[in-house]
PDB file of C-alpha atoms in Angstrom:
ATOM      1  CA  UNK Z  70     -18.639 -19.166 -11.687  1.00  0.00           C
ATOM      2  CA  UNK Z  71     -18.542 -16.548  -8.693  1.00  0.00           C
ATOM      3  CA  UNK Z  72     -21.865 -16.087  -6.299  1.00  0.00           C
ATOM      4  CA  UNK Z  73     -23.305 -12.485  -5.912  1.00  0.00           C
ATOM      5  CA  UNK Z  74     -21.792 -11.550  -2.218  1.00  0.00           C
ATOM      6  CA  UNK Z  75     -18.040 -12.858  -4.176  1.00  0.00           C
ATOM      7  CA  UNK Z  76     -18.586 -10.236  -6.625  1.00  0.00           C
ATOM      8  CA  UNK Z  77     -19.862  -7.678  -4.648  1.00  0.00           C
ATOM      9  CA  UNK Z  78     -17.134  -8.097  -1.901  1.00  0.00           C
ATOM     10  CA  UNK Z  79     -14.843  -8.277  -4.509  1.00  0.00           C
ATOM     11  CA  UNK Z  80     -14.992  -5.199  -5.788  1.00  0.00           C
ATOM     12  CA  UNK Z  81     -15.392  -2.967  -2.677  1.00  0.00           C
ATOM     13  CA  UNK Z  82     -12.055  -4.676  -1.727  1.00  0.00           C
ATOM     14  CA  UNK Z  83     -10.679  -3.272  -5.157  1.00  0.00           C
ATOM     15  CA  UNK Z  84     -12.152  -0.123  -4.663  1.00  0.00           C
ATOM     16  CA  UNK Z  85     -10.965  -0.109  -0.852  1.00  0.00           C
ATOM     17  CA  UNK Z  86      -7.431  -0.899  -2.384  1.00  0.00           C
ATOM     18  CA  UNK Z  87      -7.024   1.749  -5.089  1.00  0.00           C
ATOM     19  CA  UNK Z  88      -8.325   4.531  -2.817  1.00  0.00           C
ATOM     20  CA  UNK Z  89      -5.684   3.484   0.089  1.00  0.00           C
ATOM     21  CA  UNK Z  90      -3.055   3.307  -2.674  1.00  0.00           C
ATOM     22  CA  UNK Z  91      -3.211   6.633  -4.106  1.00  0.00           C
ATOM     23  CA  UNK Z  92      -3.291   7.678  -0.567  1.00  0.00           C
ATOM     24  CA  UNK Z  93       0.081   6.430  -0.306  1.00  0.00           C
ATOM     25  CA  UNK Z  94       1.515   7.166  -3.283  1.00  0.00           C
ATOM     26  CA  UNK Z  95       0.881  10.883  -1.442  1.00  0.00           C
ATOM     27  CA  UNK Z  96       1.940   9.540   2.213  1.00  0.00           C
ATOM     28  CA  UNK Z  97       4.253   6.968   1.569  1.00  0.00           C
ATOM     29  CA  UNK Z  98       4.079   4.673   5.061  1.00  0.00           C
ATOM     30  CA  UNK Z  99       0.515   4.053   4.333  1.00  0.00           C
ATOM     31  CA  UNK Z 100       1.814   1.700   1.771  1.00  0.00           C
ATOM     32  CA  UNK Z 101       2.375  -0.335   4.296  1.00  0.00           C
ATOM     33  CA  UNK Z 102      -1.301  -0.399   5.069  1.00  0.00           C
ATOM     34  CA  UNK Z 103      -2.368  -2.072   1.380  1.00  0.00           C
ATOM     35  CA  UNK Z 104      -2.181  -5.582   1.974  1.00  0.00           C
ATOM     36  CA  UNK Z 105      -5.118  -5.119   4.656  1.00  0.00           C
ATOM     37  CA  UNK Z 106      -8.313  -4.986   2.210  1.00  0.00           C
ATOM     38  CA  UNK Z 107      -6.733  -8.473   0.152  1.00  0.00           C
ATOM     39  CA  UNK Z 108      -6.056 -10.535   3.664  1.00  0.00           C
ATOM     40  CA  UNK Z 109      -9.909  -9.901   4.717  1.00  0.00           C
ATOM     41  CA  UNK Z 110     -10.895 -10.923   1.290  1.00  0.00           C
ATOM     42  CA  UNK Z 111      -8.690 -13.575   1.116  1.00  0.00           C
ATOM     43  CA  UNK Z 112      -9.843 -15.278   4.331  1.00  0.00           C
ATOM     44  CA  UNK Z 113     -13.397 -14.594   3.479  1.00  0.00           C
ATOM     45  CA  UNK Z 114     -13.474 -16.195  -0.155  1.00  0.00           C
ATOM     46  CA  UNK Z 115     -11.488 -18.174  -3.126  1.00  0.00           C
ATOM     47  CA  UNK Z 116      -8.254 -17.384  -4.544  1.00  0.00           C
ATOM     48  CA  UNK Z 117      -9.751 -17.030  -8.084  1.00  0.00           C
ATOM     49  CA  UNK Z 118     -11.614 -14.229  -6.636  1.00  0.00           C
ATOM     50  CA  UNK Z 119      -8.598 -12.853  -4.474  1.00  0.00           C
ATOM     51  CA  UNK Z 120      -6.090 -12.801  -7.699  1.00  0.00           C
ATOM     52  CA  UNK Z 121      -9.166 -11.504 -10.165  1.00  0.00           C
ATOM     53  CA  UNK Z 122     -10.041  -8.661  -7.681  1.00  0.00           C
ATOM     54  CA  UNK Z 123      -6.282  -8.036  -7.350  1.00  0.00           C
ATOM     55  CA  UNK Z 124      -5.371  -7.952 -11.623  1.00  0.00           C
ATOM     56  CA  UNK Z 125      -8.905  -5.408 -11.538  1.00  0.00           C
ATOM     57  CA  UNK Z 126      -6.705  -3.237  -9.087  1.00  0.00           C
ATOM     58  CA  UNK Z 127      -3.475  -3.303 -10.734  1.00  0.00           C
ATOM     59  CA  UNK Z 128      -4.845  -2.627 -14.311  1.00  0.00           C
ATOM     60  CA  UNK Z 129      -6.963   0.670 -12.707  1.00  0.00           C
ATOM     61  CA  UNK Z 130      -3.929   1.969 -10.341  1.00  0.00           C
ATOM     62  CA  UNK Z 131      -2.026   1.782 -13.417  1.00  0.00           C
ATOM     63  CA  UNK Z 132      -3.997   4.050 -15.497  1.00  0.00           C
ATOM     64  CA  UNK Z 133      -4.662   6.547 -12.645  1.00  0.00           C
ATOM     65  CA  UNK Z 134      -1.614   6.928 -11.132  1.00  0.00           C
ATOM     66  CA  UNK Z 135       2.166   5.743 -12.448  1.00  0.00           C
ATOM     67  CA  UNK Z 136       2.512   2.473 -13.781  1.00  0.00           C
ATOM     68  CA  UNK Z 137       5.680   2.139 -12.544  1.00  0.00           C
ATOM     69  CA  UNK Z 138       4.823   2.700  -8.866  1.00  0.00           C
ATOM     70  CA  UNK Z 139       2.029   0.387  -8.792  1.00  0.00           C
ATOM     71  CA  UNK Z 140       3.652  -2.118 -10.662  1.00  0.00           C
ATOM     72  CA  UNK Z 141       6.925  -1.882  -7.557  1.00  0.00           C
ATOM     73  CA  UNK Z 142       4.908  -0.865  -4.552  1.00  0.00           C
ATOM     74  CA  UNK Z 143       0.735  -2.243  -5.141  1.00  0.00           C
ATOM     75  CA  UNK Z 144       1.330  -5.552  -6.294  1.00  0.00           C
ATOM     76  CA  UNK Z 145       3.859  -7.157  -3.472  1.00  0.00           C
ATOM     77  CA  UNK Z 146       1.167  -5.520  -1.455  1.00  0.00           C
ATOM     78  CA  UNK Z 147      -1.591  -7.214  -3.044  1.00  0.00           C
ATOM     79  CA  UNK Z 148       0.038 -10.751  -2.862  1.00  0.00           C
ATOM     80  CA  UNK Z 149       1.168 -10.593   0.300  1.00  0.00           C
ATOM     81  CA  UNK Z 150      -1.975 -10.301   1.609  1.00  0.00           C
ATOM     82  CA  UNK Z 151      -3.153 -12.891  -0.020  1.00  0.00           C
ATOM     83  CA  UNK Z 152      -1.329 -15.678   1.096  1.00  0.00           C
ATOM     84  CA  UNK Z 153      -1.481 -14.030   4.839  1.00  0.00           C
ATOM     85  CA  UNK Z 154      -5.773 -14.120   4.270  1.00  0.00           C
ATOM     86  CA  UNK Z 155      -4.762 -17.862   3.212  1.00  0.00           C
ATOM     87  CA  UNK Z 156      -3.046 -19.007   5.653  1.00  0.00           C
ATOM     88  CA  UNK Z 157      -5.368 -18.099   8.683  1.00  0.00           C
ATOM     89  CA  UNK Z 158      -8.237 -19.330   6.705  1.00  0.00           C
ATOM     90  CA  UNK Z 159      -5.965 -22.902   6.455  1.00  0.00           C
ATOM     91  CA  UNK Z 160      -4.870 -22.146  10.261  1.00  0.00           C
ATOM     92  CA  UNK Z 161      -0.928 -22.296   9.605  1.00  0.00           C
ATOM     93  CA  UNK Z 162       0.575 -21.553  12.866  1.00  0.00           C
ATOM     94  CA  UNK Z 163       1.869 -17.334  13.674  1.00  0.00           C
ATOM     95  CA  UNK Z 164       5.578 -18.618  12.717  1.00  0.00           C
ATOM     96  CA  UNK Z 165       4.663 -20.188   9.491  1.00  0.00           C
ATOM     97  CA  UNK Z 166       2.214 -16.980   8.460  1.00  0.00           C
ATOM     98  CA  UNK Z 167       5.100 -14.610   9.575  1.00  0.00           C
ATOM     99  CA  UNK Z 168       8.358 -16.295   7.989  1.00  0.00           C
ATOM    100  CA  UNK Z 169       6.701 -17.207   4.709  1.00  0.00           C
ATOM    101  CA  UNK Z 170       4.956 -14.108   4.368  1.00  0.00           C
ATOM    102  CA  UNK Z 171       8.379 -12.286   4.793  1.00  0.00           C
ATOM    103  CA  UNK Z 172      10.102 -14.279   2.523  1.00  0.00           C
ATOM    104  CA  UNK Z 173       7.482 -13.191  -0.737  1.00  0.00           C
ATOM    105  CA  UNK Z 174       7.362 -10.019  -0.080  1.00  0.00           C
ATOM    106  CA  UNK Z 175      11.242  -9.702   0.063  1.00  0.00           C
ATOM    107  CA  UNK Z 176      11.576 -11.828  -3.234  1.00  0.00           C
ATOM    108  CA  UNK Z 177       8.850  -9.480  -4.313  1.00  0.00           C
ATOM    109  CA  UNK Z 178      10.607  -6.568  -3.774  1.00  0.00           C
ATOM    110  CA  UNK Z 179      13.821  -7.781  -5.175  1.00  0.00           C
ATOM    111  CA  UNK Z 180      12.293  -8.412  -8.107  1.00  0.00           C
ATOM    112  CA  UNK Z 181      10.503  -5.171  -9.104  1.00  0.00           C
ATOM    113  CA  UNK Z 182      14.458  -3.823  -7.990  1.00  0.00           C
ATOM    114  CA  UNK Z 183      15.751  -6.383 -10.689  1.00  0.00           C
ATOM    115  CA  UNK Z 184      13.457  -5.446 -13.190  1.00  0.00           C
ATOM    116  CA  UNK Z 185      13.241  -1.468 -12.863  1.00  0.00           C
ATOM    117  CA  UNK Z 186      17.204  -1.662 -13.648  1.00  0.00           C
ATOM    118  CA  UNK Z 187      16.965  -4.226 -16.708  1.00  0.00           C
ATOM    119  CA  UNK Z 188      14.098  -3.962 -18.880  1.00  0.00           C
ATOM    120  CA  UNK Z 189      13.010  -0.211 -17.497  1.00  0.00           C
ATOM    121  CA  UNK Z 190      16.794   0.957 -17.143  1.00  0.00           C
ATOM    122  CA  UNK Z 191      16.256   3.014 -14.176  1.00  0.00           C
ATOM    123  CA  UNK Z 192      19.408   3.909 -12.347  1.00  0.00           C
ATOM    124  CA  UNK Z 193      19.589   1.631  -9.204  1.00  0.00           C
ATOM    125  CA  UNK Z 194      18.995   4.765  -7.006  1.00  0.00           C
ATOM    126  CA  UNK Z 195      16.024   5.342  -8.891  1.00  0.00           C
ATOM    127  CA  UNK Z 196      14.307   2.361  -8.557  1.00  0.00           C
ATOM    128  CA  UNK Z 197      14.752   2.286  -5.160  1.00  0.00           C
ATOM    129  CA  UNK Z 198      12.697   6.031  -4.678  1.00  0.00           C
ATOM    130  CA  UNK Z 199      16.626   7.087  -3.258  1.00  0.00           C
ATOM    131  CA  UNK Z 200      17.696  10.102  -5.221  1.00  0.00           C
ATOM    132  CA  UNK Z 201      14.047  11.841  -3.649  1.00  0.00           C
ATOM    133  CA  UNK Z 202      14.816  10.583   0.072  1.00  0.00           C
ATOM    134  CA  UNK Z 203      18.767  11.994  -0.244  1.00  0.00           C
ATOM    135  CA  UNK Z 204      16.890  15.121  -1.877  1.00  0.00           C
ATOM    136  CA  UNK Z 205      14.168  15.496   1.068  1.00  0.00           C
ATOM    137  CA  UNK Z 206      16.646  14.580   3.458  1.00  0.00           C
ATOM    138  CA  UNK Z 207      19.480  17.966   2.254  1.00  0.00           C
ATOM    139  CA  UNK Z 208      15.971  19.969   2.864  1.00  0.00           C
ATOM    140  CA  UNK Z 209      14.704  18.892   5.926  1.00  0.00           C
ATOM    141  CA  UNK Z 210      18.332  19.039   7.768  1.00  0.00           C
ATOM    142  CA  UNK Z 211      18.639  22.847   6.440  1.00  0.00           C
ATOM    143  CA  UNK Z 212      16.008  23.630   7.594  1.00  0.00           C
ATOM    144  CA  UNK Z 213      16.761  22.363  10.825  1.00  0.00           C
ATOM    145  CA  UNK Z 214      20.748  23.126  10.683  1.00  0.00           C
ATOM    146  CA  UNK Z 215      18.852  27.192  10.963  1.00  0.00           C
ATOM    147  CA  UNK Z 216      16.551  26.480  14.365  1.00  0.00           C
ATOM    148  CA  UNK Z 217      18.828  24.398  16.422  1.00  0.00           C
ATOM    149  CA  UNK Z 218      22.725  25.659  16.257  1.00  0.00           C
ATOM    150  CA  UNK Z 219      23.668  24.283  18.780  1.00  0.00           C
ATOM    151  CA  UNK Z 220      27.209  22.188  18.443  1.00  0.00           C
ATOM    152  CA  UNK Z 221      25.012  18.371  20.092  1.00  0.00           C
ATOM    153  CA  UNK Z 222      22.761  18.642  17.474  1.00  0.00           C
ATOM    154  CA  UNK Z 223      24.967  19.081  14.031  1.00  0.00           C
ATOM    155  CA  UNK Z 224      26.902  16.875  15.206  1.00  0.00           C
ATOM    156  CA  UNK Z 225      24.150  14.115  15.218  1.00  0.00           C
ATOM    157  CA  UNK Z 226      22.937  15.590  12.029  1.00  0.00           C
ATOM    158  CA  UNK Z 227      25.686  14.974  10.512  1.00  0.00           C
ATOM    159  CA  UNK Z 228      26.078  11.560  11.392  1.00  0.00           C
ATOM    160  CA  UNK Z 229      22.836  10.974   9.987  1.00  0.00           C
ATOM    161  CA  UNK Z 230      23.618  13.041   7.058  1.00  0.00           C
ATOM    162  CA  UNK Z 231      26.858  10.375   6.533  1.00  0.00           C
ATOM    163  CA  UNK Z 232      24.452   7.835   6.431  1.00  0.00           C
ATOM    164  CA  UNK Z 233      21.917   9.225   4.290  1.00  0.00           C
ATOM    165  CA  UNK Z 234      24.967   9.528   1.371  1.00  0.00           C
ATOM    166  CA  UNK Z 235      26.231   6.180   1.688  1.00  0.00           C
ATOM    167  CA  UNK Z 236      22.183   4.645   2.168  1.00  0.00           C
ATOM    168  CA  UNK Z 237      23.008   2.545  -1.101  1.00  0.00           C
ATOM    169  CA  UNK Z 238      25.450   0.379   1.268  1.00  0.00           C
ATOM    170  CA  UNK Z 239      22.572  -0.895   3.482  1.00  0.00           C
ATOM    171  CA  UNK Z 240      20.081  -1.359   0.497  1.00  0.00           C
ATOM    172  CA  UNK Z 241      19.854  -5.690   1.726  1.00  0.00           C
ATOM    173  CA  UNK Z 242      19.653  -4.676   5.617  1.00  0.00           C
ATOM    174  CA  UNK Z 243      17.205  -2.328   5.088  1.00  0.00           C
ATOM    175  CA  UNK Z 244      15.190  -4.238   2.777  1.00  0.00           C
ATOM    176  CA  UNK Z 245      15.163  -6.489   5.445  1.00  0.00           C
ATOM    177  CA  UNK Z 246      14.282  -4.403   7.965  1.00  0.00           C
ATOM    178  CA  UNK Z 247      10.881  -2.982   5.328  1.00  0.00           C
ATOM    179  CA  UNK Z 248       9.811  -6.467   4.430  1.00  0.00           C
ATOM    180  CA  UNK Z 249       9.545  -7.510   8.453  1.00  0.00           C
ATOM    181  CA  UNK Z 250       7.666  -3.946   9.270  1.00  0.00           C
ATOM    182  CA  UNK Z 251       5.620  -4.695   7.038  1.00  0.00           C
ATOM    183  CA  UNK Z 252       4.410  -8.184   7.531  1.00  0.00           C
ATOM    184  CA  UNK Z 253       3.810  -7.232  11.343  1.00  0.00           C
ATOM    185  CA  UNK Z 254       2.141  -4.223  11.062  1.00  0.00           C
ATOM    186  CA  UNK Z 255      -0.438  -5.591   8.533  1.00  0.00           C
ATOM    187  CA  UNK Z 256      -0.949  -8.992  10.643  1.00  0.00           C
ATOM    188  CA  UNK Z 257      -1.328  -7.229  13.817  1.00  0.00           C
ATOM    189  CA  UNK Z 258      -4.151  -5.229  12.210  1.00  0.00           C
ATOM    190  CA  UNK Z 259      -5.827  -7.813  11.002  1.00  0.00           C
ATOM    191  CA  UNK Z 260      -5.236  -9.740  13.780  1.00  0.00           C
ATOM    192  CA  UNK Z 261      -7.175  -7.095  15.726  1.00  0.00           C
ATOM    193  CA  UNK Z 262     -10.003  -6.634  13.013  1.00  0.00           C
ATOM    194  CA  UNK Z 263     -10.912 -10.523  12.618  1.00  0.00           C
ATOM    195  CA  UNK Z 264     -10.613 -11.100  16.001  1.00  0.00           C
ATOM    196  CA  UNK Z 265     -13.667  -8.478  16.641  1.00  0.00           C
ATOM    197  CA  UNK Z 266     -15.800 -10.825  14.436  1.00  0.00           C
ATOM    198  CA  UNK Z 267     -14.806 -14.014  16.207  1.00  0.00           C
ATOM    199  CA  UNK Z 268     -12.668 -15.237  14.109  1.00  0.00           C
ATOM    200  CA  UNK Z 269     -10.377 -17.867  15.306  1.00  0.00           C
ATOM    201  CA  UNK Z 270      -6.952 -16.248  14.516  1.00  0.00           C
ATOM    202  CA  UNK Z 271      -3.041 -17.186  15.820  1.00  0.00           C
ATOM    203  CA  UNK Z 272      -1.782 -14.593  17.999  1.00  0.00           C
ATOM    204  CA  UNK Z 273       1.522 -12.720  17.666  1.00  0.00           C
ATOM    205  CA  UNK Z 274       4.155 -13.275  20.624  1.00  0.00           C
ATOM    206  CA  UNK Z 275       3.662 -11.325  23.583  1.00  0.00           C
ATOM    207  CA  UNK Z 276       6.429  -8.491  22.821  1.00  0.00           C
ATOM    208  CA  UNK Z 277       7.272  -9.343  26.476  1.00  0.00           C
ATOM    209  CA  UNK Z 278       9.035 -12.970  25.407  1.00  0.00           C
ATOM    210  CA  UNK Z 279      10.359 -12.211  22.857  1.00  0.00           C
ATOM    211  CA  UNK Z 280      14.343 -12.212  22.711  1.00  0.00           C
ATOM    212  CA  UNK Z 281      17.030 -12.075  20.080  1.00  0.00           C
ATOM    213  CA  UNK Z 282      18.610 -15.471  20.276  1.00  0.00           C
ATOM    214  CA  UNK Z 283      22.462 -15.652  21.490  1.00  0.00           C
ATOM    215  CA  UNK Z 284      22.840 -18.260  18.177  1.00  0.00           C
ATOM    216  CA  UNK Z 285      21.342 -16.022  15.530  1.00  0.00           C
ATOM    217  CA  UNK Z 286      23.642 -13.152  16.922  1.00  0.00           C
ATOM    218  CA  UNK Z 287      27.011 -15.545  17.022  1.00  0.00           C
ATOM    219  CA  UNK Z 288      26.160 -17.242  13.843  1.00  0.00           C
ATOM    220  CA  UNK Z 289      25.982 -13.423  12.210  1.00  0.00           C
ATOM    221  CA  UNK Z 290      29.273 -12.173  14.496  1.00  0.00           C
ATOM    222  CA  UNK Z 291      30.835 -14.939  12.817  1.00  0.00           C
ATOM    223  CA  UNK Z 292      29.849 -14.373   9.456  1.00  0.00           C
ATOM    224  CA  UNK Z 293      31.315 -10.574  10.075  1.00  0.00           C
ATOM    225  CA  UNK Z 294      34.120 -12.303  11.395  1.00  0.00           C
ATOM    226  CA  UNK Z 295      34.518 -14.256   8.298  1.00  0.00           C
ATOM    227  CA  UNK Z 296      33.904 -11.467   5.538  1.00  0.00           C
ATOM    228  CA  UNK Z 297      36.212  -8.707   7.402  1.00  0.00           C
ATOM    229  CA  UNK Z 298      39.228 -11.777   7.145  1.00  0.00           C
ATOM    230  CA  UNK Z 299      38.549 -13.264   3.648  1.00  0.00           C
ATOM    231  CA  UNK Z 300      38.466  -8.952   2.569  1.00  0.00           C
ATOM    232  CA  UNK Z 301      41.288  -8.089   3.648  1.00  0.00           C
ATOM    233  CA  UNK Z 302      43.200 -11.118   1.967  1.00  0.00           C
ATOM    234  CA  UNK Z 303      41.290 -10.395  -1.296  1.00  0.00           C
ATOM    235  CA  UNK Z 304      40.402  -7.358  -1.875  1.00  0.00           C
ATOM    236  CA  UNK Z 305      39.591  -7.068  -5.477  1.00  0.00           C
ATOM    237  CA  UNK Z 306      36.173  -9.121  -4.182  1.00  0.00           C
ATOM    238  CA  UNK Z 307      34.354  -6.019  -2.720  1.00  0.00           C
ATOM    239  CA  UNK Z 308      31.155  -7.898  -2.273  1.00  0.00           C
ATOM    240  CA  UNK Z 309      32.305  -9.350   0.432  1.00  0.00           C
ATOM    241  CA  UNK Z 310      32.964  -6.065   2.642  1.00  0.00           C
ATOM    242  CA  UNK Z 311      29.462  -5.374   0.992  1.00  0.00           C
ATOM    243  CA  UNK Z 312      28.292  -8.048   2.705  1.00  0.00           C
ATOM    244  CA  UNK Z 313      30.151  -7.694   5.800  1.00  0.00           C
ATOM    245  CA  UNK Z 314      28.884  -4.030   6.083  1.00  0.00           C
ATOM    246  CA  UNK Z 315      25.084  -5.286   5.897  1.00  0.00           C
ATOM    247  CA  UNK Z 316      25.826  -7.900   8.305  1.00  0.00           C
ATOM    248  CA  UNK Z 317      27.216  -5.570  10.879  1.00  0.00           C
ATOM    249  CA  UNK Z 318      23.970  -3.425  10.478  1.00  0.00           C
ATOM    250  CA  UNK Z 319      21.713  -6.253  10.801  1.00  0.00           C
ATOM    251  CA  UNK Z 320      23.621  -7.101  14.432  1.00  0.00           C
ATOM    252  CA  UNK Z 321      23.019  -3.418  15.594  1.00  0.00           C
ATOM    253  CA  UNK Z 322      19.380  -3.705  14.356  1.00  0.00           C
ATOM    254  CA  UNK Z 323      18.878  -7.265  16.071  1.00  0.00           C
ATOM    255  CA  UNK Z 324      20.936  -5.438  19.191  1.00  0.00           C
ATOM    256  CA  UNK Z 325      18.408  -2.204  18.993  1.00  0.00           C
ATOM    257  CA  UNK Z 326      15.233  -4.420  18.524  1.00  0.00           C
ATOM    258  CA  UNK Z 327      15.884  -5.990  21.553  1.00  0.00           C
ATOM    259  CA  UNK Z 328      17.522  -2.859  23.961  1.00  0.00           C
ATOM    260  CA  UNK Z 329      13.828  -1.367  22.980  1.00  0.00           C
ATOM    261  CA  UNK Z 330      11.600  -4.600  24.292  1.00  0.00           C
ATOM    262  CA  UNK Z 331      13.367  -3.755  27.367  1.00  0.00           C
ATOM    263  CA  UNK Z 332      12.875  -0.362  27.103  1.00  0.00           C
ATOM    264  CA  UNK Z 333       9.104  -1.491  26.598  1.00  0.00           C
ATOM    265  CA  UNK Z 334       9.109  -3.856  29.837  1.00  0.00           C
ATOM    266  CA  UNK Z 335       9.961  -1.122  31.635  1.00  0.00           C
ATOM    267  CA  UNK Z 336       7.739   1.775  31.082  1.00  0.00           C
ATOM    268  CA  UNK Z 337       4.444  -0.980  31.105  1.00  0.00           C
ATOM    269  CA  UNK Z 338       6.058  -1.985  34.672  1.00  0.00           C
ATOM    270  CA  UNK Z 339       6.876   1.772  36.061  1.00  0.00           C
ATOM    271  CA  UNK Z 340       4.459   3.811  33.933  1.00  0.00           C
ATOM    272  CA  UNK Z 341       0.969   3.371  34.926  1.00  0.00           C
ATOM    273  CA  UNK Z 342      -0.443   5.777  32.586  1.00  0.00           C
ATOM    274  CA  UNK Z 343      -0.791   4.755  29.292  1.00  0.00           C
ATOM    275  CA  UNK Z 344      -0.758   7.679  27.052  1.00  0.00           C
ATOM    276  CA  UNK Z 345       2.126   9.504  29.097  1.00  0.00           C
ATOM    277  CA  UNK Z 346       4.218   5.811  28.472  1.00  0.00           C
ATOM    278  CA  UNK Z 347       3.570   5.894  25.083  1.00  0.00           C
ATOM    279  CA  UNK Z 348       4.624   9.540  24.638  1.00  0.00           C
ATOM    280  CA  UNK Z 349       7.609   8.498  26.462  1.00  0.00           C
ATOM    281  CA  UNK Z 350       8.361   5.328  24.027  1.00  0.00           C
ATOM    282  CA  UNK Z 351       8.530   7.987  20.841  1.00  0.00           C
ATOM    283  CA  UNK Z 352      10.700  10.485  22.634  1.00  0.00           C
ATOM    284  CA  UNK Z 353      13.344   8.221  23.779  1.00  0.00           C
ATOM    285  CA  UNK Z 354      13.034   5.998  19.836  1.00  0.00           C
ATOM    286  CA  UNK Z 355      13.252   9.690  18.544  1.00  0.00           C
ATOM    287  CA  UNK Z 356      16.253  10.928  20.135  1.00  0.00           C
ATOM    288  CA  UNK Z 357      19.263   9.891  18.866  1.00  0.00           C
ATOM    289  CA  UNK Z 358      21.303  10.479  22.351  1.00  0.00           C
ATOM    290  CA  UNK Z 359      19.368   7.715  23.936  1.00  0.00           C
ATOM    291  CA  UNK Z 360      20.694   5.066  20.566  1.00  0.00           C
ATOM    292  CA  UNK Z 361      23.918   3.821  22.628  1.00  0.00           C
ATOM    293  CA  UNK Z 362      22.372   3.218  26.163  1.00  0.00           C
ATOM    294  CA  UNK Z 363      18.908   1.284  24.966  1.00  0.00           C
ATOM    295  CA  UNK Z 364      21.863  -0.609  22.414  1.00  0.00           C
ATOM    296  CA  UNK Z 365      23.993  -1.486  25.258  1.00  0.00           C
ATOM    297  CA  UNK Z 366      21.444  -2.540  27.612  1.00  0.00           C
ATOM    298  CA  UNK Z 367      19.665  -4.892  24.688  1.00  0.00           C
ATOM    299  CA  UNK Z 368      23.538  -5.862  24.093  1.00  0.00           C
ATOM    300  CA  UNK Z 369      23.335  -6.827  27.917  1.00  0.00           C
ATOM    301  CA  UNK Z 370      20.117  -8.264  28.149  1.00  0.00           C
ATOM    302  CA  UNK Z 371      20.722 -11.206  25.155  1.00  0.00           C
ATOM    303  CA  UNK Z 372      23.526 -12.571  27.829  1.00  0.00           C
ATOM    304  CA  UNK Z 373      22.259 -12.159  31.225  1.00  0.00           C
ATOM    305  CA  UNK Z 374      18.435 -11.813  31.503  1.00  0.00           C
ATOM    306  CA  UNK Z 375      17.435  -8.034  32.709  1.00  0.00           C
ATOM    307  CA  UNK Z 376      13.994  -8.357  32.002  1.00  0.00           C
ATOM    308  CA  UNK Z 377      13.518 -11.031  34.646  1.00  0.00           C
ATOM    309  CA  UNK Z 378      15.175  -9.028  36.923  1.00  0.00           C
ATOM    310  CA  UNK Z 379      12.826  -5.753  36.354  1.00  0.00           C
ATOM    311  CA  UNK Z 380       9.657  -8.015  36.015  1.00  0.00           C
ATOM    312  CA  UNK Z 381      10.782  -9.387  39.240  1.00  0.00           C
ATOM    313  CA  UNK Z 382      11.419  -6.519  41.194  1.00  0.00           C
ATOM    314  CA  UNK Z 383       7.935  -4.892  40.200  1.00  0.00           C
ATOM    315  CA  UNK Z 384       6.568  -8.208  41.554  1.00  0.00           C
TER     316      UNK Z 384
END
């Protein structure tokens, strides 16, 4: 049986989670925070009260909104929150927590897509919301083209347009990036909140210490070469080309991530004003012109440690 405190906190978490999901239905980025209530509940109470709260939240959210959206978006976030909270209470190390959380979320994302297509007969693009995304991007690009008519900006829009049109090819990589981002975001916020309550929670590694492994990059590059050679001989197997495209995009994403870490180290060491540092970071990330420079810097740092040179120079 459940005690009064468990029921009261479970009810509160249920209400908060439904409100968060309702808001995320209109403002999608908030879906990344839907796991948080269940992280706190899972840390404080038993698995039974957590799954009961998740079930009630799921039923009520389905009645209030689209049942399919509730199943596809809310349920994976709930399971992720319960797992992370349980892992923190069981004192798992940070790498186990993040890795297993990432696998759980990725599994549910793929499962949602399969169920949508097999049982609900929903087309692939609609199951992923790509039709809405493409339409939204088209309207945004048309609006921007009216106000920014210079040649360079039009070229950037055209490049982005080609990516959006062929976004179906990059779904596996985008799902991986999405799952990883959601796990990190939820854990980072949970860590900050729980530490204020004197909870002993594993801390995320310092961003300055993170570097993309040369071995990982070499293995991915090797698989990319093998997929390219295989496809050149067996062109009937189109899935090999599909695999190669996603491996290539994953390599690019990892190198870019490494480049942005170098950028952050540089800004942290040379820009002392915090708000200006964050403003510069956001400006550079959103400006495609800097993308190539960040990529080159990130690639160099993987094989030749630029960050040590930056830190040594500062000292």
